[in-house]
Coordinates of C-alpha atoms in Angstrom, one line a residue:
M4 CA -4.7 22.1 23.7
L5 CA -1.8 21.4 23.0
A6 CA -0.2 23.8 26.4
R7 CA 3.9 23.1 26.1
L8 CA 5.6 23.5 23.7
Q9 CA 9.7 22.6 22.2
T10 CA 11.5 25.0 20.0
A11 CA 11.5 23.8 16.7
T12 CA 14.4 22.4 15.2
F13 CA 14.7 22.8 11.1
F14 CA 16.9 20.8 9.2
P15 CA 18.8 22.6 6.0
I16 CA 18.3 22.0 2.7
F17 CA 21.4 21.1 1.7
K18 CA 23.2 22.0 -1.4
T19 CA 24.9 18.9 -3.1
N20 CA 25.5 17.4 -6.4
V21 CA 26.6 13.4 -7.2
N22 CA 30.3 14.9 -6.9
G23 CA 29.0 16.1 -3.4
L24 CA 27.0 13.0 -2.7
C25 CA 29.8 10.6 -3.3
H26 CA 31.9 12.3 -1.0
L27 CA 29.3 12.7 2.0
L28 CA 28.8 8.9 1.6
F29 CA 32.4 7.7 1.9
N30 CA 32.9 9.7 4.6
Q31 CA 33.8 7.6 7.3
L32 CA 33.6 9.8 9.8
C33 CA 29.5 10.7 9.4
T34 CA 27.2 10.9 12.6
K35 CA 25.2 8.3 13.1
I36 CA 22.3 8.4 15.1
E37 CA 21.6 6.1 17.9
S38 CA 17.6 5.6 18.7
T39 CA 16.1 7.0 21.9
Q40 CA 13.2 6.5 23.9
V41 CA 11.3 9.7 25.1
T42 CA 9.6 8.3 27.5
E43 CA 5.6 10.0 28.6
S44 CA 2.7 8.7 30.4
P45 CA 0.0 11.3 30.5
E46 CA -2.9 10.0 32.4
V47 CA -5.9 9.0 30.7
P48 CA -9.3 8.6 32.1
S49 CA -11.0 5.6 32.0
W50 CA -12.9 4.4 28.7
A51 CA -16.2 5.3 30.2
K52 CA -15.4 8.5 31.0
V53 CA -13.3 9.9 28.6
N54 CA -13.6 13.7 28.2
P55 CA -12.2 14.9 24.7
A56 CA -11.4 18.0 25.7
S57 CA -9.6 17.6 28.9
V58 CA -7.3 14.3 27.7
Y59 CA -4.6 16.0 25.8
E60 CA -3.8 19.4 27.8
D61 CA -0.3 18.0 28.0
D62 CA 0.7 16.8 24.9
D63 CA 3.1 18.9 24.5
S64 CA 6.0 17.2 22.4
V65 CA 5.5 18.6 18.8
S66 CA 7.3 21.8 17.9
P67 CA 5.3 25.1 17.1
T68 CA 4.7 24.5 13.3
V69 CA 3.5 21.2 13.3
T70 CA 1.2 22.1 16.4
S71 CA -0.3 24.7 14.5
W72 CA -1.0 22.1 11.4
I73 CA -2.4 19.6 13.5
E74 CA -4.4 22.7 15.4
G75 CA -6.0 23.5 12.4
R76 CA -7.5 19.8 11.7
R77 CA -8.6 19.5 15.3
L78 CA -11.9 17.1 15.5
D79 CA -14.2 18.4 17.9
D80 CA -14.4 14.6 19.2
P81 CA -11.5 13.1 18.4
R82 CA -12.7 9.6 19.0
K83 CA -14.8 9.5 16.4
V84 CA -12.5 10.4 13.8
A85 CA -12.2 7.2 12.4
Q86 CA -16.7 7.5 12.1
R87 CA -16.2 10.0 9.6
F88 CA -15.8 9.3 5.7
L89 CA -14.6 12.0 4.1
G90 CA -13.0 16.0 5.8
E91 CA -14.5 18.5 3.8
T92 CA -15.5 21.1 5.7
T93 CA -18.5 22.3 3.0
E94 CA -21.4 20.7 2.0
S95 CA -21.1 18.7 -1.3
D96 CA -23.6 15.9 -2.4
V97 CA -20.8 13.0 -2.5
V98 CA -20.8 14.0 1.3
T99 CA -24.7 13.7 0.9
I100 CA -24.5 10.7 -0.4
S101 CA -22.0 9.3 2.1
K102 CA -23.7 10.1 5.0
I103 CA -26.4 7.5 3.8
L104 CA -24.7 4.8 2.8
N105 CA -22.5 5.1 6.4
K106 CA -24.6 2.9 6.8
R107 CA -24.8 -0.9 7.1
Y108 CA -26.3 -2.7 3.9
S109 CA -27.4 -6.5 3.6
S110 CA -27.5 -6.0 0.2
P111 CA -27.0 -3.6 -3.1
E112 CA -30.6 -3.1 -3.7
E113 CA -31.2 -2.2 -0.3
V114 CA -28.3 0.2 -0.9
A115 CA -29.6 1.8 -4.0
E116 CA -33.4 1.9 -2.5
A117 CA -31.6 4.0 0.0
L118 CA -30.2 6.3 -2.5
D119 CA -33.9 6.5 -4.5
G120 CA -34.5 9.5 -2.0
C121 CA -31.3 12.0 -3.1
D122 CA -32.7 14.8 -4.9
I123 CA -29.0 14.8 -6.6
S124 CA -28.0 15.3 -9.9
I125 CA -25.8 12.2 -11.1
S126 CA -22.9 12.6 -13.1
E127 CA -20.1 10.6 -13.5
N128 CA -17.7 12.1 -11.9
K129 CA -19.4 11.9 -8.3
V130 CA -20.4 8.1 -9.1
E131 CA -16.5 7.7 -9.6
R132 CA -15.6 9.1 -6.4
L133 CA -18.2 7.2 -4.6
M134 CA -17.1 3.9 -6.0
K135 CA -13.6 4.8 -5.3
R136 CA -14.3 5.4 -1.8
Y137 CA -16.2 2.4 -1.3
S138 CA -14.2 -0.4 -3.4
H139 CA -13.7 -2.1 -0.2
D140 CA -17.2 -2.2 0.2
W141 CA -18.5 -4.5 -2.9
V142 CA -22.1 -4.3 -1.1
V143 CA -22.5 -0.5 -1.1
A144 CA -20.5 0.3 -4.5
F145 CA -22.8 -2.4 -6.5
G146 CA -25.7 -0.3 -4.8
V147 CA -24.4 3.0 -5.4
F148 CA -23.3 1.5 -9.5
K149 CA -27.3 -0.2 -9.9
W150 CA -28.8 3.7 -8.5
A151 CA -26.7 5.5 -10.8
K152 CA -27.5 3.5 -13.7
V153 CA -31.1 3.7 -13.8
Q154 CA -31.3 7.3 -13.2
A155 CA -32.6 9.7 -15.9
W156 CA -30.2 11.3 -18.8
Y157 CA -26.9 8.9 -17.1
T158 CA -25.0 6.1 -18.7
H159 CA -22.2 4.3 -17.0
S160 CA -18.7 4.5 -19.0
P161 CA -17.1 1.7 -20.2
K162 CA -14.9 2.8 -17.2
L163 CA -16.9 2.9 -15.1
Y164 CA -18.0 -0.6 -15.8
N165 CA -14.0 -2.2 -15.6
F166 CA -14.2 -0.5 -12.1
M167 CA -17.1 -2.3 -11.1
V168 CA -15.9 -6.0 -12.7
D169 CA -12.6 -4.8 -11.0
I170 CA -14.3 -4.3 -7.6
L171 CA -16.5 -7.4 -7.8
G172 CA -13.5 -9.6 -8.8
K173 CA -11.5 -8.6 -6.0
A174 CA -14.4 -9.6 -3.7
K175 CA -14.6 -12.9 -5.4
Q176 CA -18.5 -12.2 -6.5
F177 CA -17.5 -13.7 -9.5
H178 CA -20.8 -14.3 -10.9
L179 CA -22.1 -10.6 -10.5
M180 CA -18.4 -10.2 -11.9
W181 CA -19.2 -11.9 -15.8
E182 CA -23.5 -10.7 -15.4
Q183 CA -21.7 -7.0 -15.7
I184 CA -19.2 -8.3 -18.1
E185 CA -22.1 -10.2 -20.4
E186 CA -24.2 -6.8 -19.7
M187 CA -20.8 -4.8 -21.4
N188 CA -20.9 -7.4 -24.0
N189 CA -24.6 -6.4 -24.8
L190 CA -24.0 -3.0 -24.9
G191 CA -21.6 -3.5 -27.3
G192 CA -18.3 -1.7 -28.0
Y193 CA -18.0 -1.4 -23.7
I194 CA -15.2 -5.3 -23.3
S195 CA -11.9 -4.2 -24.2
W196 CA -8.7 -5.9 -23.5
F197 CA -8.6 -4.2 -19.8
T198 CA -11.7 -6.2 -18.7
M199 CA -10.8 -9.1 -19.5
A200 CA -7.5 -8.3 -17.9
K201 CA -9.2 -7.0 -14.9
A202 CA -11.4 -10.4 -14.4
M203 CA -8.6 -13.0 -15.4
R204 CA -6.1 -11.6 -12.9
R205 CA -9.3 -11.6 -10.0
L206 CA -9.9 -15.5 -11.2
A207 CA -6.1 -16.0 -10.7
R208 CA -5.4 -14.0 -7.4
A209 CA -8.9 -16.4 -6.0
G210 CA -6.7 -19.9 -6.6
K211 CA -9.3 -20.5 -10.0
Y212 CA -6.5 -20.6 -12.3
K213 CA -8.4 -22.8 -14.8
E214 CA -11.5 -20.5 -14.6
A215 CA -9.0 -17.7 -15.9
I216 CA -7.2 -19.8 -18.9
D217 CA -10.7 -20.6 -19.5
A218 CA -11.7 -16.7 -20.1
F219 CA -8.6 -16.5 -22.5
R220 CA -9.8 -19.1 -24.3
G221 CA -13.1 -17.6 -25.1
I222 CA -12.3 -14.5 -25.4
E223 CA -13.2 -14.3 -29.1
R224 CA -17.1 -14.5 -28.3
F225 CA -16.5 -11.2 -26.8
G226 CA -14.9 -9.9 -30.2
L227 CA -11.4 -9.8 -29.2
R228 CA -8.7 -11.7 -30.7
K229 CA -5.8 -13.9 -29.0
D230 CA -2.3 -11.9 -29.3
V231 CA 1.0 -11.9 -27.5
T232 CA -0.2 -9.3 -25.1
A233 CA -3.5 -11.2 -23.7
L234 CA -1.1 -14.2 -23.4
N235 CA 1.3 -12.0 -21.6
N236 CA -1.3 -10.6 -19.5
L237 CA -2.6 -13.8 -18.6
M238 CA 0.7 -15.3 -17.7
E239 CA 1.6 -12.8 -15.7
A240 CA -1.6 -13.1 -13.3
L241 CA -1.0 -16.3 -13.2
I242 CA 3.0 -16.1 -12.2
K243 CA 2.0 -13.2 -9.6
E244 CA -0.3 -15.9 -7.7
N245 CA 2.9 -18.6 -8.1
S246 CA 1.1 -20.5 -10.6
V247 CA 3.9 -20.4 -13.1
E248 CA 3.5 -24.4 -13.9
H249 CA -0.3 -23.2 -15.3
A250 CA 1.6 -20.2 -17.2
Y251 CA 4.2 -22.1 -18.5
E252 CA 1.0 -24.9 -19.3
I253 CA -0.9 -22.1 -21.6
F254 CA 2.5 -20.8 -23.3
S255 CA 3.4 -24.2 -24.3
E256 CA -0.4 -24.5 -25.9
F257 CA -0.2 -21.3 -27.8
K258 CA 3.0 -20.3 -28.2
K259 CA 2.8 -21.4 -31.7
L260 CA -0.8 -19.8 -32.5
V261 CA 0.4 -16.6 -30.7
Q262 CA 4.1 -15.1 -31.6
V263 CA 5.3 -15.0 -28.4
N264 CA 8.2 -12.0 -27.6
D265 CA 11.0 -11.3 -25.5
I266 CA 8.5 -10.1 -22.7
S267 CA 6.9 -13.6 -22.8
F268 CA 9.7 -15.4 -22.1
N269 CA 11.1 -12.6 -19.3
I270 CA 7.9 -13.8 -17.6
L271 CA 8.4 -17.2 -17.6
I272 CA 12.0 -16.7 -16.5
N273 CA 10.4 -14.3 -13.5
G274 CA 8.3 -17.1 -12.7
W275 CA 10.7 -19.9 -12.1
C276 CA 13.1 -18.0 -10.2
K277 CA 9.8 -16.9 -7.6
V278 CA 9.8 -20.2 -7.1
R279 CA 13.6 -20.9 -7.1
R280 CA 13.2 -23.4 -10.0
L281 CA 16.4 -22.0 -11.6
D282 CA 17.8 -24.5 -13.7
D283 CA 13.9 -24.2 -15.3
A284 CA 14.5 -20.6 -15.6
K285 CA 17.9 -21.4 -17.7
K286 CA 16.2 -23.4 -19.7
I287 CA 14.0 -20.8 -20.8
M288 CA 17.0 -18.4 -21.5
E289 CA 18.1 -20.9 -23.4
D290 CA 14.9 -21.4 -25.7
M291 CA 15.0 -17.2 -25.4
E292 CA 17.4 -16.7 -27.5
K293 CA 16.7 -20.3 -29.7
H294 CA 13.6 -17.9 -30.6
G295 CA 16.3 -15.2 -31.6
F296 CA 15.8 -12.9 -28.1
L297 CA 18.8 -11.7 -26.4
P298 CA 18.4 -12.2 -22.7
D299 CA 18.4 -8.3 -21.1
E300 CA 18.2 -7.2 -17.8
F301 CA 14.8 -8.2 -17.2
S302 CA 16.4 -11.5 -17.8
Y303 CA 19.6 -11.4 -15.5
S304 CA 17.6 -9.2 -12.7
C305 CA 15.4 -12.2 -11.9
F306 CA 18.5 -14.6 -11.0
L307 CA 20.0 -11.5 -9.3
N308 CA 17.1 -11.3 -6.6
V309 CA 17.3 -15.1 -5.8
Y310 CA 21.0 -15.0 -5.4
C311 CA 20.8 -11.2 -3.4
H312 CA 17.8 -12.8 -1.1
D313 CA 20.3 -15.6 0.1
K314 CA 22.9 -13.4 0.7
D315 CA 25.1 -14.9 -1.9
F316 CA 27.0 -12.2 -3.1
Q317 CA 29.9 -14.0 -4.9
K318 CA 27.1 -15.6 -7.5
V319 CA 25.6 -11.5 -7.8
Y320 CA 29.5 -10.3 -8.8
A321 CA 29.8 -13.3 -11.2
L322 CA 26.5 -12.8 -12.8
L323 CA 27.2 -9.0 -13.3
D324 CA 30.6 -10.0 -14.4
E325 CA 28.4 -12.3 -17.6
M326 CA 26.5 -9.7 -18.1
R327 CA 28.4 -7.3 -19.0
D328 CA 31.0 -10.1 -21.2
K329 CA 27.7 -10.8 -23.5
G330 CA 26.9 -6.8 -23.9
C331 CA 24.5 -6.8 -21.7
R332 CA 25.2 -3.3 -19.4
P333 CA 24.1 -2.6 -15.9
R334 CA 21.3 -0.3 -15.3
V335 CA 19.6 1.9 -12.5
V336 CA 17.7 -1.3 -12.0
T337 CA 20.4 -3.4 -11.7
Y338 CA 22.6 -1.2 -8.9
T339 CA 19.5 -0.8 -7.1
I340 CA 18.6 -4.4 -6.5
V341 CA 21.8 -5.0 -5.6
M342 CA 23.1 -2.3 -3.5
H343 CA 19.5 -2.5 -1.6
A344 CA 20.2 -6.1 -1.0
L345 CA 24.2 -5.2 0.5
G346 CA 22.0 -2.7 2.7
K347 CA 19.7 -5.2 3.8
A348 CA 23.1 -7.6 5.2
K349 CA 24.8 -4.7 6.9
K350 CA 27.4 -4.4 3.9
T351 CA 26.9 -0.8 4.2
N352 CA 29.9 0.3 2.6
E353 CA 29.9 -2.0 -0.1
A354 CA 26.5 -0.9 -0.6
L355 CA 27.1 2.4 -0.8
G356 CA 30.2 1.8 -3.2
F357 CA 28.0 0.2 -6.1
Y358 CA 26.5 4.1 -5.9
E359 CA 30.1 5.0 -6.7
K360 CA 30.0 2.4 -9.4
M361 CA 27.1 3.7 -11.2
I362 CA 27.8 7.1 -11.5
E363 CA 30.8 6.3 -13.2
S364 CA 29.1 4.4 -15.0
S365 CA 27.1 7.2 -16.7
C366 CA 24.2 5.4 -15.3
V367 CA 21.9 7.9 -14.0
P368 CA 19.7 7.3 -10.9
D369 CA 15.7 7.6 -10.5
A370 CA 13.9 7.9 -7.5
P371 CA 13.5 3.9 -6.9
F372 CA 17.1 4.1 -6.9
Y373 CA 17.3 7.3 -4.6
N374 CA 14.3 5.4 -2.1
S375 CA 16.8 2.6 -1.9
L376 CA 20.1 4.9 -0.7
I377 CA 17.8 6.7 1.8
F378 CA 16.7 3.3 3.2
I379 CA 20.1 1.8 3.7
L380 CA 21.6 5.2 5.0
G381 CA 18.3 5.1 7.5
K382 CA 19.1 1.9 9.1
A383 CA 23.0 2.3 9.2
G384 CA 21.7 5.4 11.4
R385 CA 23.0 7.8 8.8
L386 CA 19.7 9.8 9.0
K387 CA 21.9 13.2 8.5
D388 CA 23.4 11.6 5.2
A389 CA 19.6 10.0 4.1
R390 CA 17.8 13.6 5.0
E391 CA 21.1 15.2 2.6
V392 CA 20.2 12.5 -0.1
F393 CA 16.1 13.6 0.2
Y394 CA 16.9 17.3 -0.5
S395 CA 19.4 16.9 -3.0
M396 CA 16.9 14.5 -5.4
P397 CA 15.2 17.5 -7.2
K398 CA 18.6 19.2 -7.4
Q399 CA 18.9 16.2 -9.5
G400 CA 16.6 16.2 -11.4
V401 CA 14.6 13.7 -9.7
T402 CA 11.1 14.6 -7.8
P403 CA 10.0 12.4 -4.2
S404 CA 8.1 10.1 -5.1
A405 CA 5.1 8.9 -2.3
I406 CA 7.6 5.6 -1.3
T407 CA 10.4 8.3 -1.1
Y408 CA 8.3 10.0 1.7
T409 CA 7.1 6.6 3.3
T410 CA 11.3 5.6 3.6
M411 CA 11.7 8.9 5.2
I412 CA 8.9 9.2 7.4
S413 CA 9.8 5.2 8.5
C414 CA 13.2 6.2 9.2
A415 CA 12.7 9.2 11.4
C416 CA 10.4 6.9 13.3
D417 CA 12.4 4.4 13.8
Y418 CA 14.7 6.5 15.8
S419 CA 11.4 8.3 17.6
R420 CA 12.3 11.7 15.4
E421 CA 8.3 12.2 15.9
D422 CA 8.8 15.8 15.0
E423 CA 10.9 15.3 12.1
A424 CA 8.2 12.7 10.4
L425 CA 5.2 15.2 10.7
K426 CA 7.0 17.7 9.3
L427 CA 8.1 15.1 6.2
L428 CA 4.2 14.5 5.8
K429 CA 3.1 17.7 5.8
K430 CA 5.6 18.6 3.0
M431 CA 4.1 15.3 1.5
E432 CA 1.2 17.0 1.2
R433 CA 2.2 20.3 0.4
A434 CA 3.9 18.0 -2.8
S435 CA 0.7 16.6 -3.4
C436 CA 2.2 13.7 -3.3
K437 CA -0.4 11.0 -2.0
P438 CA 0.6 8.7 1.6
D439 CA -0.9 5.5 1.3
I440 CA -1.3 3.0 5.0
K441 CA 2.4 2.1 4.7
T442 CA 3.0 5.8 5.0
Y443 CA 0.8 5.8 8.3
T444 CA 1.8 2.9 9.6
P445 CA 5.1 3.5 11.1
L446 CA 3.7 6.6 12.1
L447 CA 0.7 5.5 14.2
K448 CA 3.3 2.0 15.4
L449 CA 5.3 5.5 17.0
F450 CA 2.5 7.4 18.8
C451 CA 0.9 4.7 20.1
K452 CA 4.6 4.1 22.1
K453 CA 4.5 7.6 22.7
K454 CA 0.9 7.8 23.6
R455 CA 0.6 11.1 22.5
M456 CA -3.3 10.3 21.1
E457 CA -4.3 13.4 20.2
V458 CA -2.0 13.7 17.2
L459 CA -3.4 9.5 16.6
Y460 CA -6.4 10.9 16.0
F461 CA -5.1 13.9 13.8
L462 CA -3.4 10.9 11.9
L463 CA -6.4 8.7 11.4
N464 CA -8.1 12.2 10.5
H465 CA -5.6 12.8 8.2
M466 CA -5.7 9.2 6.6
I467 CA -9.3 9.5 6.1
N468 CA -9.2 12.9 3.9
N469 CA -7.0 11.3 2.0
N470 CA -8.7 8.0 1.5
V471 CA -6.5 5.3 2.7
R472 CA -9.2 3.5 4.9
I473 CA -9.1 2.2 7.8
D474 CA -9.7 -1.4 7.8
V475 CA -9.1 -4.5 10.3
E476 CA -5.1 -4.2 9.6
A477 CA -4.5 -0.6 10.8
Y478 CA -7.4 -1.4 13.6
S479 CA -5.4 -4.1 14.9
L480 CA -2.5 -2.3 15.0
L481 CA -4.2 0.3 16.7
I482 CA -5.2 -2.4 19.2
T483 CA -1.9 -4.3 19.8
R484 CA 0.4 -1.3 20.6
L485 CA -2.2 0.8 22.0
C486 CA -2.7 -2.0 24.9
K487 CA 1.2 -2.2 25.0
S488 CA 1.1 1.2 25.9
E489 CA -1.3 0.5 28.6
E490 CA -3.8 2.7 27.5
V491 CA -6.6 0.1 27.2
E492 CA -9.7 2.6 27.4
H493 CA -8.7 3.6 23.8
A494 CA -8.0 0.2 22.8
C495 CA -11.6 -0.6 23.7
S496 CA -12.6 2.6 22.0
F497 CA -11.4 1.3 18.3
F498 CA -12.2 -2.5 19.4
E499 CA -15.8 -0.8 19.3
E500 CA -15.4 1.3 16.3
M501 CA -14.3 -1.7 14.6
V502 CA -17.7 -3.6 15.3
S503 CA -19.7 -1.6 14.7
K504 CA -18.4 -1.4 10.5
G505 CA -19.1 -4.3 10.3
M506 CA -15.6 -5.8 10.4
V507 CA -14.4 -8.6 12.4
P508 CA -11.5 -8.5 14.5
R509 CA -8.7 -10.7 14.5
D510 CA -7.9 -13.3 17.4
S511 CA -4.4 -11.9 18.1
P512 CA -5.3 -8.0 19.2
Y513 CA -9.2 -9.6 20.4
K514 CA -7.0 -12.3 23.0
R515 CA -4.6 -9.7 23.2
L516 CA -7.0 -6.9 24.9
I517 CA -8.6 -9.5 26.8
T518 CA -5.7 -10.5 28.9
E519 CA -4.6 -6.3 29.2
L520 CA -8.9 -6.1 30.5
E521 CA -8.4 -9.6 32.8
A522 CA -5.0 -8.3 34.6
R523 CA -6.4 -4.2 35.6
N524 CA -9.8 -6.6 36.8
M525 CA -12.1 -4.7 34.6
V526 CA -14.9 -6.9 34.4
E527 CA -17.6 -4.9 32.7
A528 CA -15.6 -3.6 29.6
K529 CA -13.9 -7.4 28.6
E530 CA -17.2 -8.9 29.4
Y531 CA -18.4 -6.4 26.7
I532 CA -15.9 -7.0 24.6
E533 CA -16.1 -10.2 24.7
K534 CA -20.1 -9.6 23.3
L535 CA -19.0 -7.3 20.8
M536 CA -16.3 -10.3 19.4
L537 CA -19.2 -12.6 19.3
N538 CA -21.8 -10.0 17.6
A539 CA -19.2 -9.7 15.2
K540 CA -19.2 -13.3 14.6
G541 CA -22.8 -13.8 13.9
I542 CA -23.2 -15.4 17.6
I543 CA -26.2 -14.5 18.9
C544 CA -25.6 -13.4 22.5

């Protein structure tokens, strides 16, 4: 239990308006916060002798309000936190089924067989929740899908079929994906453009560009017809996976058969800009005008992104002038792109100047703009200003998004403001704003660094309760950071847990862990970790 508690320092909610913010942002006397280091090295017993009841007695750097929140969520055994799939305290059908599924299965058929003994009423909601929970594990998700499909008085909806198609495509199980599509076709009325868009995107992501294009060419047999929306979806999928050449090829092939629109041209402009072939992008813009479509804000923003990435602000400003000359008034997205780039280039005053220009042009800030503004202020060490902008957002009619909270949490973690970071996470929960892995990453890094093990395990539990998967990336982060903080026993524990879930550890965290164990002459632990690694790679020991 947390024994000693610091007095909480609550940050006030400032009353501001747009004009007040302008004064704040350009006040040169604003205090900057320097990065601080708080050293603490609570003694932790060896890996084999960890006693969860005694390890964290001196874990005392979190304020009383946050402490009570953490204490209320404490697990009986924090070392087993990541093994839990659900945070519900009451039993439910989903929990019951999850206990069965929380094992390793070699095939979907084996999963379905394991579920056959469940005396549980089935519903689409339950099936969808289970498929979402195990969407990262196609074997389990497909097993659930197969099992539910043969239950009496139950039929999968097109929505769940589409979800299954996407899961199988993501896992690159394309033969099974096409089997599901054929099954949907036989059912009649189940296939939509959403189905084919998912399939084409997954094929493109796997580098199967020809197959994605062939799927588009053959859509008539599924009762669909080629139109501009479908063409644009395919082009966008190809460009997203850095295959603008294939996108241009399909555009050239079908532009006389399908009536293309301004979106079609903008997709290609974006694609050529992404691969930095600006001359080709300009030709598409010229072609766009010949077809009667004027380049819009999106068209110009593609070029702005390239110039901003290169920090060539002279070209940025020239392009903004060109936009105005052609009657294309910059909007909030344009201002956000430029302001963010200036902030990253450490041109803070110039970046904030764009805030003033935007207000003068009667352009209303939106959530992404505020997110960027908070990011810039945080990186400049102006945490007080970032905090004030954050709390002013609702007063300006803008609701903070998950990205807003994540940005604020990241800023707090950058300056070791652990108490403030946890308060933001709590506030995020109260606002029913769902965190994702990007929200937790800076928190995990900070509390590994601080050796705040109880809080670290609390965060892992919080992730699970929010259906944020603790994946290979997360485990790698934990193992590496804990090794760096000399918490080798806990790093070993996470390595073991990772392997027990059927994941193959990456070489980098594995080598780091082995090096740390060798340095401490922990021979038995090193041999055990080596054995686990061989088992994970399928090498019989």
